[in-house]
mmCIF file of C-alpha atoms in Angstrom:
data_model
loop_
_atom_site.group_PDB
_atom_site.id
_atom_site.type_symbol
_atom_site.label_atom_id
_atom_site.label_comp_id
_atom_site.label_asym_id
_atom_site.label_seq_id
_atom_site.Cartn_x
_atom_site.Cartn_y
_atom_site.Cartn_z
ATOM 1 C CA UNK A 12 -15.131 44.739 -40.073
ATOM 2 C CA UNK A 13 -15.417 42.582 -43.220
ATOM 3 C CA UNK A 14 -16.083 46.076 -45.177
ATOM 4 C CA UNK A 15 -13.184 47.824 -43.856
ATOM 5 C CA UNK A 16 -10.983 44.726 -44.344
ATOM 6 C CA UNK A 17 -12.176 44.671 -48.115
ATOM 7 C CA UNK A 18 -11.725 48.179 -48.633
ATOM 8 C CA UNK A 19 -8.148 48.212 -46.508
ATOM 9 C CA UNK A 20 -9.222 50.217 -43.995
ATOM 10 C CA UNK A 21 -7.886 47.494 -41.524
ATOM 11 C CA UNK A 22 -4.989 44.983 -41.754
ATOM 12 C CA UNK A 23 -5.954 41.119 -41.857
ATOM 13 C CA UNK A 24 -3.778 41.275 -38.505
ATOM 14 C CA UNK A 25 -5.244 44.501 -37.085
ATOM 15 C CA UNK A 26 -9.071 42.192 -37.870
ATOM 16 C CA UNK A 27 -7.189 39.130 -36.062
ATOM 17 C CA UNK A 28 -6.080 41.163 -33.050
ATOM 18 C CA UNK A 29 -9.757 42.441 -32.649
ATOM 19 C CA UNK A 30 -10.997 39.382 -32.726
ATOM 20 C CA UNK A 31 -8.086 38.403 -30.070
ATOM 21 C CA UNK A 32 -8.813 40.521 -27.825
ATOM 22 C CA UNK A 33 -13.128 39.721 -27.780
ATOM 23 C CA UNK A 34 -12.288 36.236 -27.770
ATOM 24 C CA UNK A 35 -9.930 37.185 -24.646
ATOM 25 C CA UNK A 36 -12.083 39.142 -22.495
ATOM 26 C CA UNK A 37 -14.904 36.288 -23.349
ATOM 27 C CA UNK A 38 -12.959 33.633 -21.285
ATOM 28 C CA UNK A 39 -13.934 32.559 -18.193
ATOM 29 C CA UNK A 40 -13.816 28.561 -18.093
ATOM 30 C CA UNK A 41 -11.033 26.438 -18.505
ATOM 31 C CA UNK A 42 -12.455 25.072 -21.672
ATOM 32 C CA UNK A 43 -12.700 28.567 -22.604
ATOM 33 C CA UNK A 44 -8.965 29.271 -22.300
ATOM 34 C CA UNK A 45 -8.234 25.947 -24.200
ATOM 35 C CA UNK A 46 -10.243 27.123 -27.214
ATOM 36 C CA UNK A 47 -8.318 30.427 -27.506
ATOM 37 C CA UNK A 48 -4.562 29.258 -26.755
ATOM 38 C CA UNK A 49 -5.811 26.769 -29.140
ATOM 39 C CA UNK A 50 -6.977 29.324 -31.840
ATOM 40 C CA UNK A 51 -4.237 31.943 -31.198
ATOM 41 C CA UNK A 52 -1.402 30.427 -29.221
ATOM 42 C CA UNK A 53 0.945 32.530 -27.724
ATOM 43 C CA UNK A 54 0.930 34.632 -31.229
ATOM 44 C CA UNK A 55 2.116 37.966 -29.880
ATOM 45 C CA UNK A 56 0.384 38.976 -33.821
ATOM 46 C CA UNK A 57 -2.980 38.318 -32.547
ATOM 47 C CA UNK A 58 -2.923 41.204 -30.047
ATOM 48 C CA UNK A 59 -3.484 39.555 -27.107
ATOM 49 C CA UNK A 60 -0.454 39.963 -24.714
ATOM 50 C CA UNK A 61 -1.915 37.163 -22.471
ATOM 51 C CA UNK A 62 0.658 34.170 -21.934
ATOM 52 C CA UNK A 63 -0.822 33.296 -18.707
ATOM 53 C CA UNK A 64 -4.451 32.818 -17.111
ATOM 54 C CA UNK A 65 -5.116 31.128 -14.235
ATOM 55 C CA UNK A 66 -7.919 29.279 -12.430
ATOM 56 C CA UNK A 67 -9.520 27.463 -9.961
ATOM 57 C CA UNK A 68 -11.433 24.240 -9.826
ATOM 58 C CA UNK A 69 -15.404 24.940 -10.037
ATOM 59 C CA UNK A 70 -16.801 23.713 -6.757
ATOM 60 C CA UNK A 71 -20.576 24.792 -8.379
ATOM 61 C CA UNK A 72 -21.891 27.276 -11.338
ATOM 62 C CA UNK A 73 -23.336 29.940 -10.381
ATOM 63 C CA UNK A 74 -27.439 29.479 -10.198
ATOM 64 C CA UNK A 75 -27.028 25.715 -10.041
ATOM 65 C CA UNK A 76 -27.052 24.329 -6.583
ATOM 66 C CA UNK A 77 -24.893 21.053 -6.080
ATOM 67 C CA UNK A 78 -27.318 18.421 -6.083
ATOM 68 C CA UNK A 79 -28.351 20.112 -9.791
ATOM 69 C CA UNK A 80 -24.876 19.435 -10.805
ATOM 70 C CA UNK A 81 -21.430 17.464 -9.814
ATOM 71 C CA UNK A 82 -18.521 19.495 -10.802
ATOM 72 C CA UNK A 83 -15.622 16.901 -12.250
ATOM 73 C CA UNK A 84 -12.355 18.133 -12.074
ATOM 74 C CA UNK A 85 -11.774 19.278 -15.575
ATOM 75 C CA UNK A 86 -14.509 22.469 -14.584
ATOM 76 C CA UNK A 87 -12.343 25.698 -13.984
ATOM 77 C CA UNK A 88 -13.546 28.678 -13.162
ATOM 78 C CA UNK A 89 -10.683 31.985 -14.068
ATOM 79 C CA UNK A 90 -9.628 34.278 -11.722
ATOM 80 C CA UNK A 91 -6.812 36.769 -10.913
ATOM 81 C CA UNK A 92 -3.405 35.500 -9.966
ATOM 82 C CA UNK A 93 -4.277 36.963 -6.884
ATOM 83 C CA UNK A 94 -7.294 34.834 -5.740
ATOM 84 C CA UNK A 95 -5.366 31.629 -7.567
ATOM 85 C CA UNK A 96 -6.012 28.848 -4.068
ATOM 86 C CA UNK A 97 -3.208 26.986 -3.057
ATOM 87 C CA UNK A 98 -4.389 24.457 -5.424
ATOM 88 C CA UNK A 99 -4.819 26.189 -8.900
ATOM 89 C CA UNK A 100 -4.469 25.626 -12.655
ATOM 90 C CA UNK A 101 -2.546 27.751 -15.081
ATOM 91 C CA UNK A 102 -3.088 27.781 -18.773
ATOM 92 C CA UNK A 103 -0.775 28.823 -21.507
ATOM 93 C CA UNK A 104 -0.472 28.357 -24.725
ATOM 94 C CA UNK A 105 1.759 25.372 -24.294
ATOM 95 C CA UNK A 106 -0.366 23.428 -21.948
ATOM 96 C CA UNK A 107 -2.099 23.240 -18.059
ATOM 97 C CA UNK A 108 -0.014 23.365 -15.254
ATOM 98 C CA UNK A 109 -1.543 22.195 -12.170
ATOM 99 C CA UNK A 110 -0.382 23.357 -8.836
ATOM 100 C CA UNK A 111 -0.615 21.385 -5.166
ATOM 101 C CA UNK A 112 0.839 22.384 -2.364
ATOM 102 C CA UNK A 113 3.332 19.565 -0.784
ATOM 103 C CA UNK A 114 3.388 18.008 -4.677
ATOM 104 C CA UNK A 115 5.041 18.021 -7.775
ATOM 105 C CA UNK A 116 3.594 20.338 -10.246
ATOM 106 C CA UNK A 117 1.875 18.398 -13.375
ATOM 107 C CA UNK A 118 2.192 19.528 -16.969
ATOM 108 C CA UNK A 119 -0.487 18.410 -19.465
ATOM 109 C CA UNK A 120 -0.387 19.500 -23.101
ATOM 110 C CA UNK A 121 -3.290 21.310 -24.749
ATOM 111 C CA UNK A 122 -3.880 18.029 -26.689
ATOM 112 C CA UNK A 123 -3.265 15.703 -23.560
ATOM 113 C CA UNK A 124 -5.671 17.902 -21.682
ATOM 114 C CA UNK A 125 -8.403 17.421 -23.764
ATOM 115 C CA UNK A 126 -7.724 14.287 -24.680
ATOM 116 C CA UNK A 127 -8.386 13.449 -20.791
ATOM 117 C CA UNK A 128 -11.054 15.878 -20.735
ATOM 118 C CA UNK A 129 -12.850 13.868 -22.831
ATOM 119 C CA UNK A 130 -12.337 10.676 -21.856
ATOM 120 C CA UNK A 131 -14.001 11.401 -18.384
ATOM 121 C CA UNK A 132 -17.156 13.251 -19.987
ATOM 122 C CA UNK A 133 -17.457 10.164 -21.863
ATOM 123 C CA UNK A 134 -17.085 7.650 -19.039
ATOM 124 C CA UNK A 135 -19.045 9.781 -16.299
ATOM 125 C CA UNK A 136 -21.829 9.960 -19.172
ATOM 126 C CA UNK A 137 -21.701 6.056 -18.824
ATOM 127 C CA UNK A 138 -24.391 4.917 -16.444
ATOM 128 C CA UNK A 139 -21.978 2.578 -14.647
ATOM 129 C CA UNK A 140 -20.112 5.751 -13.899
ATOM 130 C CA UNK A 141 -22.807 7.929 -13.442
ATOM 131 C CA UNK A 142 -24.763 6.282 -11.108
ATOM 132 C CA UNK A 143 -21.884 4.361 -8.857
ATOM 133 C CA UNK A 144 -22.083 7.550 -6.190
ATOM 134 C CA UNK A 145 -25.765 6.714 -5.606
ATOM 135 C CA UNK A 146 -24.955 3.453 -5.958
ATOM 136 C CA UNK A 147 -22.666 3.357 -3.426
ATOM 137 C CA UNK A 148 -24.922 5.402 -1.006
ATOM 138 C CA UNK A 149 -27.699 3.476 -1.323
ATOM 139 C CA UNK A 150 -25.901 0.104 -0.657
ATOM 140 C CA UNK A 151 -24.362 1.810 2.989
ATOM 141 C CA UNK A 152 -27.874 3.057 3.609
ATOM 142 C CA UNK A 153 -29.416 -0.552 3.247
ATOM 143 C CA UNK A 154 -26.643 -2.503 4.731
ATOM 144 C CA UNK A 155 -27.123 0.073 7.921
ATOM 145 C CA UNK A 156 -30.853 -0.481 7.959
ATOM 146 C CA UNK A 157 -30.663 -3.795 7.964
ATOM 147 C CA UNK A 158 -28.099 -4.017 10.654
ATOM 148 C CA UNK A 159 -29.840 -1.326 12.864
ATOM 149 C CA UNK A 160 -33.124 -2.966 12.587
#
């Protein structure tokens, strides 16, 4: 592609679009979609007619059972309008729109959305955080055990 851009075979937009359109076809996280509206926006130049994408929360990746790993609530998983639940996520190059039934719908920014994105992959990495679920389980276990005994 570099070749055929030197030589003019190919537009620096017709190379862009391309690359759109792999990038596009790639996605299938939320973190994913973030990356490319992030890249591209809603640039109708790049090629990729995609304003939308939609997705649901992860509840486990696939080949990882859920004691292997705890899905937080920034993990979405794409899928087609269609299969979107009744609570869903959609993705634009604007920002994350997320959908519950009986409640107001929640806009977030790209920037916002990462932002809080971060912030809990930094406190959950915090072994305060981390470890408060076992924590917690392992204190009702003992108080139980003592009272049952």
């Amino acid at each position: 592609e570099a070749l055929d851009l030197a030589h003019g075979r190919i537009s620096s937009v017709e190379l862009t679009a391309r690359k759109a359109t792999e990038e596009m076809q790639a996605i299938q996280t939320g973190e994913d979609a973030i990356k490319f509206f992030s890249r591209y926006g809603g640039d109708s130049m790049s090629g990729a007619d995609v304003t939308v994408l939609y997705f649901n929360r992860a509840s486990t990746i696939e080949g990882e059972t859920a004691s292997d790993r705890v899905c937080g609530p920034y993990d979405l998983v794409l899928v087609p309008k269609e299969q979107a639940r009744n609570e869903h996520f959609a993705i634009s190059a604007t920002g994350v729109v997320h959908f519950q039934p009986g409640c107001s719908s929640e806009f977030l920014s790209l920037a916002e959305w990462l932002h809080q994105t971060l912030m809990y992959r930094v406190l959950r990495s915090m072994s305060l955080f981390r470890l408060h679920p076992k924590r917690l389980c392992f204190e009702d276990w003992h108080l139980h055990a003592r009272q049952n005994s």
